[in-house]
Coordinates of C-alpha atoms in Angstrom, one line a residue:
M1 CA 97.6 93.5 63.4
K2 CA 100.3 90.9 62.7
R3 CA 102.9 90.7 65.2
I4 CA 105.9 88.7 63.7
A5 CA 109.6 88.8 65.7
L6 CA 111.8 87.0 63.9
L7 CA 115.6 85.8 64.9
N8 CA 117.1 87.7 61.8
C9 CA 115.4 91.1 62.5
F10 CA 114.8 91.7 66.2
V11 CA 114.0 95.6 66.9
I12 CA 114.4 96.2 70.8
I13 CA 111.6 98.4 71.2
S14 CA 112.4 100.1 74.4
A15 CA 112.4 103.8 76.0
I16 CA 115.8 102.5 78.0
V17 CA 118.8 100.6 77.4
S18 CA 119.0 98.6 80.6
G19 CA 117.0 96.2 81.8
Q20 CA 115.5 98.4 84.9
P21 CA 113.3 100.8 83.8
Q22 CA 114.0 104.3 84.5
S23 CA 110.5 106.2 83.7
V24 CA 107.8 106.0 85.9
H25 CA 104.5 105.2 84.9
E26 CA 101.5 106.7 86.6
I27 CA 98.8 105.1 88.4
K28 CA 96.2 105.9 85.7
S29 CA 96.6 102.7 82.9
D30 CA 97.8 104.0 79.5
K31 CA 94.6 105.2 77.3
K32 CA 96.2 104.6 74.1
V33 CA 95.9 102.0 71.4
N34 CA 98.8 100.1 72.4
Y35 CA 99.8 98.8 75.4
T36 CA 103.5 99.6 76.0
L37 CA 105.9 97.5 78.4
S38 CA 109.0 99.0 80.0
G39 CA 112.3 97.1 80.1
M40 CA 114.2 95.7 77.3
R41 CA 113.1 92.6 75.4
H42 CA 113.7 91.3 72.3
G43 CA 110.6 90.5 71.5
V44 CA 107.1 92.8 71.0
N45 CA 107.0 95.3 73.8
Y46 CA 103.1 96.6 73.0
F47 CA 100.1 95.0 72.8
P48 CA 96.6 96.2 71.5
Q49 CA 94.5 97.6 74.5
V50 CA 91.9 95.5 75.1
R51 CA 88.4 95.8 77.2
L52 CA 87.3 92.7 78.9
A53 CA 83.7 92.0 79.1
N54 CA 84.0 90.5 82.9
V55 CA 85.9 93.8 83.8
Q56 CA 84.7 97.4 85.0
Y57 CA 87.1 100.4 83.9
E58 CA 85.5 102.9 85.3
T59 CA 84.8 103.8 88.8
G60 CA 81.2 104.0 89.9
E61 CA 79.0 105.3 92.4
V62 CA 79.1 102.2 94.0
L63 CA 81.6 99.2 94.5
D64 CA 79.6 96.2 92.8
F65 CA 81.4 92.7 92.7
D66 CA 79.4 91.7 89.5
K67 CA 82.3 92.2 87.9
Y68 CA 86.2 92.4 87.9
H69 CA 87.8 95.7 88.6
S70 CA 91.0 97.4 86.8
L71 CA 93.7 98.7 88.6
D72 CA 92.2 102.2 88.2
V73 CA 89.3 101.5 89.8
I74 CA 90.7 99.6 92.8
Y75 CA 93.1 102.5 93.3
D76 CA 90.0 105.1 93.4
W77 CA 88.2 103.2 95.6
L78 CA 91.4 103.2 98.2
E79 CA 91.5 107.1 97.6
I80 CA 87.7 107.2 98.3
W81 CA 88.0 105.2 101.5
A82 CA 91.0 107.0 102.6
E83 CA 88.9 110.3 102.3
K84 CA 85.4 109.1 103.3
Y85 CA 86.7 107.3 106.6
K86 CA 89.6 109.6 107.8
E87 CA 89.4 108.0 111.2
L88 CA 89.3 104.4 110.0
V89 CA 91.4 104.4 106.6
E90 CA 95.1 105.1 106.6
L91 CA 96.1 105.1 102.7
Y92 CA 100.1 104.6 101.6
E93 CA 102.7 103.8 99.0
A94 CA 104.0 100.6 100.5
G95 CA 106.4 99.9 97.3
T96 CA 107.2 100.3 93.9
S97 CA 106.7 97.8 91.2
Y98 CA 109.4 97.4 88.5
E99 CA 107.8 99.5 85.5
G100 CA 107.5 102.2 88.7
R101 CA 103.9 101.6 89.7
P102 CA 103.0 102.8 93.3
V103 CA 101.8 99.6 95.3
L104 CA 99.0 100.9 97.5
Q105 CA 98.1 99.6 100.6
I106 CA 95.3 100.6 103.2
T107 CA 95.8 100.4 107.3
V108 CA 92.0 99.7 108.6
T109 CA 91.8 100.5 112.1
N110 CA 90.1 102.8 114.4
R111 CA 92.9 105.4 115.2
K112 CA 90.9 106.8 117.9
T113 CA 91.5 103.9 120.0
G114 CA 95.4 103.2 119.4
R115 CA 97.8 103.5 117.3
D116 CA 97.8 100.4 114.7
T117 CA 101.3 99.0 115.7
D118 CA 99.8 99.1 119.2
K119 CA 97.0 96.2 118.5
P120 CA 96.9 92.9 117.2
G121 CA 97.5 92.8 113.2
A122 CA 96.8 90.9 110.3
F123 CA 97.6 91.4 106.7
F124 CA 95.7 90.1 103.1
E125 CA 97.0 90.6 100.3
G126 CA 96.1 90.1 96.2
G127 CA 97.6 90.2 93.1
R128 CA 100.8 88.6 93.8
H129 CA 100.5 86.5 90.5
S130 CA 99.5 88.7 87.5
G131 CA 96.5 86.9 86.3
E132 CA 94.7 85.2 89.6
V133 CA 92.6 88.7 90.1
T134 CA 90.2 87.2 92.1
G135 CA 92.5 87.5 95.5
C136 CA 92.5 91.2 94.6
E137 CA 88.8 91.2 94.8
T138 CA 88.4 89.5 98.0
V139 CA 90.6 92.4 99.5
M140 CA 88.9 94.3 98.2
W141 CA 85.5 93.2 99.2
L142 CA 86.7 92.8 102.7
A143 CA 87.8 96.2 102.8
R144 CA 84.2 97.3 101.9
Y145 CA 82.2 95.2 104.4
L146 CA 84.5 96.5 107.4
L147 CA 84.1 100.6 106.3
E148 CA 80.6 100.3 105.8
N149 CA 79.9 98.4 108.4
Y150 CA 81.8 99.8 111.4
G151 CA 79.5 101.8 113.9
T152 CA 76.1 99.4 113.1
D153 CA 77.9 96.0 113.0
P154 CA 79.1 95.2 117.1
D155 CA 81.3 92.8 115.9
V156 CA 82.9 94.8 113.4
T157 CA 83.2 97.9 115.1
H158 CA 84.8 95.8 118.1
L159 CA 87.2 94.4 115.7
L160 CA 88.2 97.8 114.5
D161 CA 88.5 99.5 117.8
T162 CA 90.5 96.4 118.8
K163 CA 93.0 95.2 116.0
T164 CA 94.6 96.4 112.9
I165 CA 94.2 94.6 109.3
Y166 CA 96.7 95.9 106.7
L167 CA 94.8 95.4 103.0
R168 CA 97.2 95.5 99.6
P169 CA 94.7 94.6 97.3
V170 CA 97.1 94.4 94.1
N171 CA 101.0 93.3 94.9
N172 CA 101.9 93.5 91.4
P173 CA 100.4 96.3 89.8
D174 CA 102.6 95.8 86.3
G175 CA 100.8 92.1 85.8
H176 CA 97.5 93.1 86.8
N177 CA 97.4 96.1 84.3
L178 CA 99.0 94.1 81.6
Y179 CA 96.3 91.3 82.3
M180 CA 93.2 93.6 82.3
N181 CA 94.3 95.7 79.4
T182 CA 95.7 93.4 76.9
A183 CA 95.0 89.7 75.6
Q184 CA 98.3 88.9 77.6
S185 CA 98.9 86.9 81.0
N186 CA 102.1 86.5 82.6
R187 CA 102.8 84.6 85.7
S188 CA 103.9 87.5 88.1
S189 CA 106.5 90.7 87.2
V190 CA 107.3 92.1 83.7
R191 CA 110.9 92.3 83.9
P192 CA 112.2 90.3 80.8
V193 CA 113.2 86.7 81.6
D194 CA 115.0 84.4 79.5
N195 CA 112.4 81.2 80.0
D196 CA 113.7 78.9 77.4
G197 CA 117.6 79.5 77.7
D198 CA 118.2 80.8 74.2
G199 CA 119.9 84.1 75.5
L200 CA 116.9 85.9 74.2
L201 CA 114.5 87.8 76.4
D202 CA 110.5 87.6 76.2
E203 CA 111.0 86.8 72.2
D204 CA 107.9 84.5 72.0
A205 CA 105.0 85.7 73.4
P206 CA 101.3 84.5 72.8
D207 CA 99.9 86.7 69.6
D208 CA 95.9 87.3 69.0
L209 CA 95.5 86.2 66.1
D210 CA 92.1 87.5 65.0
N211 CA 92.6 90.5 67.8
N212 CA 89.6 89.7 69.4
G213 CA 91.3 90.4 73.2
I214 CA 91.8 86.9 74.1
I215 CA 94.4 84.3 73.6
H216 CA 92.4 80.9 73.3
T217 CA 93.6 77.5 72.8
M218 CA 94.5 76.6 69.3
R219 CA 94.7 73.4 67.4
W220 CA 95.6 72.2 64.0
K221 CA 95.6 69.0 62.5
D222 CA 98.7 67.3 61.8
E223 CA 98.4 63.3 61.3
E224 CA 101.8 62.6 62.0
K225 CA 102.9 64.1 65.4
G226 CA 98.9 64.4 66.5
N227 CA 98.4 63.4 70.2
L228 CA 94.6 64.8 70.4
I229 CA 91.4 63.5 69.1
P230 CA 88.1 64.5 70.2
D231 CA 86.8 62.7 73.2
P232 CA 84.4 60.4 72.1
R233 CA 82.3 61.3 75.6
D234 CA 81.9 64.5 73.7
E235 CA 79.6 64.1 70.9
S236 CA 80.2 68.2 70.3
G237 CA 83.8 67.7 69.6
R238 CA 84.3 70.1 71.5
I239 CA 86.7 68.2 74.1
M240 CA 89.7 66.9 73.2
K241 CA 91.6 64.0 74.3
R242 CA 95.4 63.0 74.8
V243 CA 96.5 60.0 72.9
E244 CA 100.0 58.8 71.9
P245 CA 101.9 60.8 69.2
G246 CA 101.1 60.1 66.0
K247 CA 97.6 58.2 66.9
G248 CA 95.8 61.6 67.1
I249 CA 94.5 64.1 64.8
Y250 CA 95.3 67.6 66.2
L251 CA 98.5 69.3 68.2
S252 CA 97.6 72.4 70.4
S253 CA 99.0 75.0 72.0
T254 CA 97.9 79.0 73.0
E255 CA 97.2 80.8 70.3
G256 CA 99.9 82.3 68.8
I257 CA 103.4 81.7 66.0
D258 CA 106.8 80.6 66.6
N259 CA 108.1 84.1 66.8
D260 CA 112.1 82.9 67.3
N261 CA 111.9 79.9 64.7
D262 CA 112.9 77.5 67.6
G263 CA 110.2 74.9 66.7
R264 CA 108.1 76.1 69.8
I265 CA 104.8 78.0 70.3
N266 CA 104.8 80.8 72.9
E267 CA 107.7 79.1 75.0
D268 CA 109.0 82.7 76.3
G269 CA 106.2 85.4 76.9
I270 CA 106.2 88.7 79.0
G271 CA 108.2 88.0 82.1
G272 CA 108.4 84.8 83.9
L273 CA 109.4 85.3 87.2
D274 CA 107.4 84.5 90.1
L275 CA 107.0 86.4 93.2
H276 CA 105.8 83.3 95.1
R277 CA 109.2 81.8 94.8
N278 CA 111.3 84.8 95.8
Y279 CA 111.2 84.9 99.1
P280 CA 114.1 84.1 101.6
E281 CA 113.0 81.1 103.1
N282 CA 114.2 77.9 101.6
W283 CA 115.1 79.7 98.4
R284 CA 117.1 77.6 95.6
P285 CA 118.2 79.1 92.2
Q286 CA 116.3 78.6 89.0
K287 CA 120.2 77.1 88.0
E288 CA 122.9 75.4 90.0
E289 CA 126.4 74.1 88.8
T290 CA 126.4 70.3 89.8
G291 CA 122.8 68.9 87.8
R292 CA 122.2 67.5 90.9
G293 CA 120.7 70.0 93.2
F294 CA 117.3 71.3 93.8
T295 CA 116.2 73.9 91.8
Q296 CA 113.1 76.4 91.3
G297 CA 111.6 78.1 88.2
G298 CA 110.6 81.7 88.5
A299 CA 112.9 82.1 91.7
G300 CA 114.8 85.1 90.4
E301 CA 118.2 86.3 90.8
Y302 CA 118.6 86.1 94.3
P303 CA 116.1 85.6 97.6
L304 CA 113.7 89.4 97.4
S305 CA 115.2 90.4 94.1
E306 CA 111.9 91.7 93.2
T307 CA 110.9 95.0 94.4
E308 CA 107.2 93.7 94.9
T309 CA 108.3 90.6 97.1
R310 CA 110.9 92.7 98.7
S311 CA 108.1 95.4 99.9
V312 CA 105.8 93.0 101.5
V313 CA 108.9 91.5 103.6
T314 CA 110.0 94.9 104.8
F315 CA 106.9 96.0 105.9
L316 CA 106.1 92.9 107.6
L317 CA 109.4 93.0 109.5
S318 CA 108.9 96.5 110.4
H319 CA 105.3 95.6 111.9
P320 CA 105.6 92.7 113.9
N321 CA 102.7 93.2 115.8
I322 CA 101.1 91.1 112.8
S323 CA 100.0 87.7 113.8
V324 CA 97.9 86.7 110.5
V325 CA 98.6 86.6 106.8
N326 CA 96.8 85.6 103.8
S327 CA 98.3 86.2 100.2
M328 CA 95.8 84.9 97.8
D329 CA 95.9 83.3 94.5
T330 CA 93.9 81.1 92.7
S331 CA 92.8 78.3 91.7
V332 CA 92.4 74.6 93.3
P333 CA 90.6 75.6 95.6
M334 CA 92.8 75.0 98.4
H335 CA 93.7 77.0 102.1
L336 CA 97.3 76.6 101.4
R337 CA 99.8 76.9 104.1
P338 CA 103.7 76.0 105.4
P339 CA 105.7 73.4 105.0
S340 CA 106.6 73.7 101.4
T341 CA 109.6 71.4 101.5
S342 CA 108.9 68.8 104.4
G343 CA 106.0 67.2 106.1
S344 CA 104.3 69.2 108.9
E345 CA 105.5 66.9 111.6
E346 CA 108.9 67.0 110.7
R347 CA 109.7 70.9 111.3
M348 CA 106.6 72.6 113.4
Y349 CA 106.5 72.7 116.6
P350 CA 103.3 70.8 117.7
E351 CA 101.4 73.6 119.7
D352 CA 101.6 76.1 116.1
L353 CA 100.9 72.9 114.1
K354 CA 97.9 72.2 116.1
W355 CA 96.7 76.2 115.1
Y356 CA 97.7 75.9 111.6
R357 CA 95.1 72.7 111.4
Y358 CA 92.5 74.2 113.5
F359 CA 92.6 76.8 111.0
D360 CA 92.6 74.4 107.8
D361 CA 89.1 72.7 109.6
L362 CA 88.0 76.0 110.2
G363 CA 88.4 77.4 106.5
K364 CA 87.0 74.3 105.3
K365 CA 83.5 74.9 106.8
I366 CA 83.5 78.4 106.0
T367 CA 84.8 78.6 102.2
G368 CA 83.6 75.1 101.2
Y369 CA 87.0 74.1 99.8
K370 CA 87.6 70.6 99.8
R371 CA 90.8 70.6 100.5
A372 CA 93.4 72.6 103.2
G373 CA 96.4 71.7 104.4
D374 CA 100.5 71.6 104.0
V375 CA 102.3 72.6 100.6
Y376 CA 105.0 69.7 100.4
N377 CA 102.6 66.9 101.0
D378 CA 98.3 67.7 100.8
Y379 CA 99.0 70.2 97.6
G380 CA 102.3 68.9 95.9
G381 CA 102.2 65.0 96.6
G382 CA 106.1 65.2 98.0
N383 CA 107.3 67.7 95.8
P384 CA 109.1 70.6 97.1
L385 CA 108.4 74.5 96.3
F386 CA 111.4 76.9 97.5
G387 CA 111.2 80.5 98.3
H388 CA 107.4 80.1 99.1
G389 CA 105.7 83.1 101.0
P390 CA 104.1 80.3 103.7
D391 CA 107.4 79.3 104.5
F392 CA 108.9 82.6 105.2
G393 CA 105.6 83.3 107.3
Y394 CA 106.1 80.6 109.9
W395 CA 110.0 80.0 110.0
Y396 CA 111.0 83.4 109.6
Y397 CA 108.2 85.9 111.0
G398 CA 106.6 83.0 113.2
S399 CA 103.2 83.7 111.7
I400 CA 99.9 81.7 110.8
W401 CA 100.6 82.4 107.2
Y402 CA 98.4 81.3 104.5
G403 CA 98.4 81.4 100.4
D404 CA 94.9 80.8 99.8
E405 CA 93.8 79.5 96.3
I406 CA 90.5 80.9 95.2
W407 CA 88.1 79.1 92.5
N408 CA 88.4 75.9 91.2
S409 CA 88.6 76.3 87.3
G410 CA 84.7 74.8 87.1
R411 CA 85.7 71.8 88.4
F412 CA 82.8 71.2 90.7
G413 CA 82.6 67.5 90.8
D414 CA 81.6 64.7 88.7
L415 CA 78.3 65.5 87.1
N416 CA 78.2 62.8 84.4
G417 CA 79.2 60.0 86.6
D418 CA 81.8 58.3 85.3
S419 CA 83.9 58.7 88.4
I420 CA 86.3 61.4 87.5
T421 CA 85.9 65.0 87.4
D422 CA 87.5 66.3 84.2
Q423 CA 86.9 68.5 80.9
I424 CA 83.6 66.8 80.1
D425 CA 82.1 67.6 83.6
M426 CA 83.3 71.4 83.7
L427 CA 81.3 71.6 80.2
I428 CA 78.1 70.3 82.0
W429 CA 78.6 73.2 84.6
D430 CA 79.4 75.8 82.0
E431 CA 76.2 75.0 80.1
K432 CA 74.0 74.7 82.9
E433 CA 75.3 77.1 85.1
N434 CA 76.9 79.8 82.9
S435 CA 74.8 79.8 80.3
G436 CA 77.4 78.3 77.9
E437 CA 79.9 81.5 78.2
G438 CA 82.7 79.8 79.6
F439 CA 83.6 78.3 76.3
T440 CA 84.3 79.0 72.8
E441 CA 83.0 76.6 70.1
W442 CA 86.2 76.1 68.0
Y443 CA 86.1 78.4 64.9
T444 CA 89.0 78.6 61.8
V445 CA 91.5 81.5 61.4
K446 CA 94.2 81.6 58.9
H447 CA 97.8 81.0 60.6
A448 CA 101.2 82.3 59.3
V449 CA 102.7 78.3 59.3
Y450 CA 100.0 76.1 59.4
E451 CA 97.6 78.0 56.8
E452 CA 94.8 77.0 59.1
V453 CA 94.1 76.7 62.6
E454 CA 91.1 76.6 65.1
L455 CA 90.8 78.7 68.1
G456 CA 88.1 77.8 71.0
G457 CA 88.2 76.1 74.3
F458 CA 87.3 77.5 77.8
D459 CA 87.6 81.1 78.4
P460 CA 91.5 81.2 80.0
K461 CA 90.8 84.3 82.1
F462 CA 87.6 84.4 83.4
F463 CA 86.6 80.3 83.6
S464 CA 90.0 78.5 83.6
Q465 CA 92.2 81.0 86.0
N466 CA 88.9 83.4 87.6
P467 CA 85.7 82.8 88.4
P468 CA 83.0 84.2 85.7
A469 CA 81.8 87.7 86.7
R470 CA 78.8 86.2 88.0
F471 CA 79.9 84.1 90.3
L472 CA 82.7 86.4 91.4
E473 CA 81.1 87.3 94.9
T474 CA 80.4 84.3 95.8
W475 CA 83.9 83.0 96.0
I476 CA 85.4 86.2 97.1
K477 CA 82.5 86.7 100.0
N478 CA 83.6 83.1 101.7
Q479 CA 87.5 83.7 101.2
A480 CA 86.8 87.0 102.9
L481 CA 84.9 86.0 105.7
F482 CA 87.6 82.8 106.4
N483 CA 90.0 85.7 106.5
L484 CA 87.6 87.9 109.0
E485 CA 87.3 84.7 111.2
M486 CA 91.6 84.6 111.6
V487 CA 91.4 88.5 112.3
K488 CA 88.8 87.7 115.3
H489 CA 90.8 84.9 116.5
L490 CA 93.6 87.1 117.2
P491 CA 94.9 87.9 120.9
E492 CA 92.9 90.6 122.9
L493 CA 94.2 91.4 126.5
D494 CA 92.2 93.0 128.6
W495 CA 92.9 93.7 132.6
E496 CA 91.6 91.1 134.9
N497 CA 92.4 92.6 137.9
I498 CA 95.2 94.4 140.4
A499 CA 95.5 93.2 144.0
V500 CA 97.2 95.2 146.4
R501 CA 98.4 94.3 149.7
K502 CA 100.8 94.8 153.0
T503 CA 103.0 92.3 153.5
K504 CA 105.7 93.8 156.4
S505 CA 105.6 96.8 158.2
Y506 CA 109.0 97.7 160.2
K507 CA 109.7 100.0 163.1
T508 CA 111.7 102.5 160.8
D509 CA 107.9 103.9 159.1
S510 CA 108.9 101.5 156.2
T511 CA 106.4 99.2 154.8
D512 CA 106.3 96.1 152.3
Y513 CA 103.2 96.0 149.6
Q514 CA 102.5 93.2 147.2
V515 CA 101.0 94.4 143.8
K516 CA 99.7 91.5 141.7
I517 CA 98.7 92.8 138.1
S518 CA 96.7 90.1 136.3
F519 CA 95.5 90.3 132.5
R520 CA 93.5 88.4 130.4
N521 CA 94.0 87.4 126.7
R522 CA 90.7 87.3 126.0
G523 CA 91.1 86.2 122.1
K524 CA 92.0 82.6 120.9
L525 CA 95.4 82.6 119.6
P526 CA 98.5 83.1 121.6
T527 CA 100.3 86.3 121.9
A528 CA 102.9 84.5 120.3
L529 CA 103.8 81.4 118.3
K530 CA 106.3 79.4 119.8
Q531 CA 108.2 79.6 116.7
A532 CA 107.7 83.5 116.9
H533 CA 109.7 83.7 120.0
L534 CA 112.5 81.0 118.5
V535 CA 113.1 83.3 115.6
K536 CA 113.1 86.5 117.7
I537 CA 110.5 88.2 115.6
V538 CA 108.6 89.4 119.2
T539 CA 110.0 90.4 122.2
E540 CA 109.1 88.8 125.5
D541 CA 105.9 90.1 127.1
R542 CA 106.0 92.7 129.7
V543 CA 104.3 94.2 132.6
M544 CA 105.3 97.7 133.2
I545 CA 104.5 100.0 136.4
E546 CA 105.0 103.6 136.7
L547 CA 104.8 105.3 140.3
D548 CA 104.2 108.9 141.2
T549 CA 106.7 110.5 142.6
A550 CA 104.6 113.9 143.0
G551 CA 105.3 115.5 146.6
T552 CA 108.3 114.2 147.1
A553 CA 111.9 115.7 147.2
S554 CA 113.9 115.5 144.5
G555 CA 116.0 112.6 144.4
N556 CA 114.1 110.7 146.8
T557 CA 111.5 108.5 145.3
G558 CA 109.7 107.5 148.9
Y559 CA 110.0 104.1 147.6
K560 CA 112.1 101.1 146.5
I561 CA 111.1 98.0 144.1
L562 CA 112.4 95.2 145.8
P563 CA 114.2 92.4 143.5
D564 CA 112.1 89.3 142.8
E565 CA 113.2 86.6 144.1
K566 CA 112.8 84.4 141.3
R567 CA 113.6 87.0 138.4
P568 CA 115.8 90.3 138.7
V569 CA 113.6 93.4 137.7
A570 CA 113.8 93.8 134.4
R571 CA 116.2 96.9 133.4
E572 CA 117.6 97.1 136.9
R573 CA 121.5 98.0 137.2
R574 CA 124.0 96.5 139.5
G575 CA 126.5 98.6 141.0
G576 CA 127.3 102.3 140.5
G577 CA 126.7 103.5 143.8
Q578 CA 123.6 105.6 145.1
F579 CA 123.0 107.8 142.2
A580 CA 122.8 104.6 140.0
D581 CA 120.4 103.1 142.3
Q582 CA 118.1 106.4 142.3
A583 CA 118.5 106.2 138.4
A584 CA 117.1 102.8 138.1
Q585 CA 114.4 103.5 140.3
R586 CA 113.0 106.4 138.3
R587 CA 112.9 104.0 135.0
P588 CA 109.9 102.2 134.9
P589 CA 110.1 98.8 136.7
L590 CA 109.6 96.0 134.0
R591 CA 108.3 91.8 134.5
I592 CA 109.0 89.5 132.1
V593 CA 105.8 87.3 131.9
P594 CA 105.2 84.2 129.6
F595 CA 103.5 84.6 126.5
T596 CA 99.5 84.3 127.3
E597 CA 97.5 81.5 125.7
G598 CA 93.9 82.6 124.7
G599 CA 91.6 82.9 127.3
A600 CA 94.7 82.6 129.9
V601 CA 95.6 84.8 132.5
T602 CA 98.8 86.5 133.3
T603 CA 100.1 87.9 136.2
A604 CA 103.2 89.8 137.1
V605 CA 104.3 90.5 140.9
F606 CA 106.0 93.9 142.2
N607 CA 106.8 93.9 145.7
I608 CA 107.2 97.6 146.7
R609 CA 108.7 99.6 149.7
L610 CA 107.4 102.5 151.3
Y611 CA 109.6 105.0 153.2
K612 CA 107.2 106.9 155.6
R613 CA 104.6 107.4 152.8
S614 CA 101.0 106.6 153.7
E615 CA 100.3 105.9 150.2
L616 CA 101.6 105.7 146.5
K617 CA 99.9 105.5 143.2
G618 CA 100.7 103.8 140.0
Q619 CA 99.7 103.1 136.8
A620 CA 100.2 99.7 135.0
H621 CA 100.7 98.7 131.3
V622 CA 101.1 95.8 129.4
L623 CA 103.5 95.5 125.8
S624 CA 103.0 92.6 123.9
T625 CA 104.4 92.8 120.2
R626 CA 101.8 90.5 119.2
G627 CA 99.1 90.8 121.7
G628 CA 99.2 95.0 121.7
I629 CA 99.5 97.2 124.6
L630 CA 97.5 97.8 127.5
K631 CA 97.7 101.2 129.3
D632 CA 96.9 103.1 132.1
K633 CA 95.3 100.8 134.6
E634 CA 95.5 102.7 138.0
F635 CA 96.3 101.7 141.5
I636 CA 96.9 102.8 144.8
I637 CA 99.6 101.3 147.5
R638 CA 98.4 101.8 151.1

């Protein structure tokens, strides 16, 4: 079916009259012949449904990773796990997409050992960019690994008994669904956007000219303007080489036609926003008025304008127990971290940067990625990215936050010995390792403007952007194991010792005691990065005691918490007379303690005076935003 939307005959195909959809899509993908988008746009609003060979569309009895999974299948498995592992999995809607689909998320922890927010946490997310679906699969692989190994693997069991892992496989369900069910692909949200600045929204999307479900590369002969020739190193003529305009044989674009007659092909397809440029830290607009300032493509109308990004930020801010985050894309591959607008040494605390560099090296050892480092220098070569997730993650949220890139687009190195890695090497690898399935030989089809064009090239979805399905599990497993290792580095508090000693006796039948309460961080990360403390995303770590008043007269506790010579008792009120003093005594006293490094011991000291009592029972608790809670360590003063 030919789909041409010319400027003089635009038909807005939409169920609404505003830019924001009013209807709510069901979770299940549409099963109609055409896949229809929400939102008002000047181009085509529907596309033929396709079934891609690399994708599983029906939920099987087991979850394997020899294929990718549709949104339906992913959500089905979240529901299956929530029903099967009720003590470990909580399933809930963490947000709603632009088109109204639920953004589903699971919390994975042993609920019998405490609330999820009372334990150190990690958050892993995929599917922010529509077509970078490998990130979704690595989140699912990690979930399956944890759940199937709990109770049999001591490490996994201990992990879920003491930590909490929040998993959001698909942050952008609209884009994921579009990608898996049509030939189309877009950056992130399907919200209509004017990408080419002509005042029209999404008016020139790619066209599947031969209705085979794939948007290939398209080339056509133009000896006047041509800038491509067959690469002489490739005798088959499949790989093209760029030359100066007018010295080539071909021009090329993605498959399609110039729907809006502006001389460009496919320059304004579906959407155009980038959810990974929509975070509030160092956000810049898509356009500024001076012509001399920084801008950021895909930034959105304002920071957190997009519901998908906003749901991530609001969830994290309401769950400050999370120390480690990875929101995964494709394809470099690289362990990617902040900063995105400056060098690492310019803005990061040295003690925090030390941890990032440690995880850079650890990640490369686990995944085999050759690259790891900051976005600004190590990835961008000094070019800034604004509104970037990792920058929010560190400067705003004070966490270890990565935005890892999985898969290498078939770039496995210099395979032909010419000292460069390029498409020739990709073709060699594809033929040798992938049975040649990643490249489509050029073939001729009819075209409305150029009469005949050739379609072909590397598979845009399951070679260039994501690994072929047969290699999927290797990549997602390695990435998941790195994420798992970061979880193992989370702080883990445990009791070390409580020592009670008599310090002074008085003739008035009162006695002073010193209670030293010590706990150890058996994890590796500190209970908070320095940046987390600076931006007040965490409160100071505290040790609290509760003392038994059983058997005492009303209003007479029989003891007094003595002021710390170095620091007053937290929450102690000054003034107010006898009744205020008694009320202060009834409130659990606290000691503020330093954040505890991995492996270190922290001690809090309480000086307590007993009046006409031979003993006093108590319990100690440790309260740490990111280290979790230690409860009910009993002691006796006597």
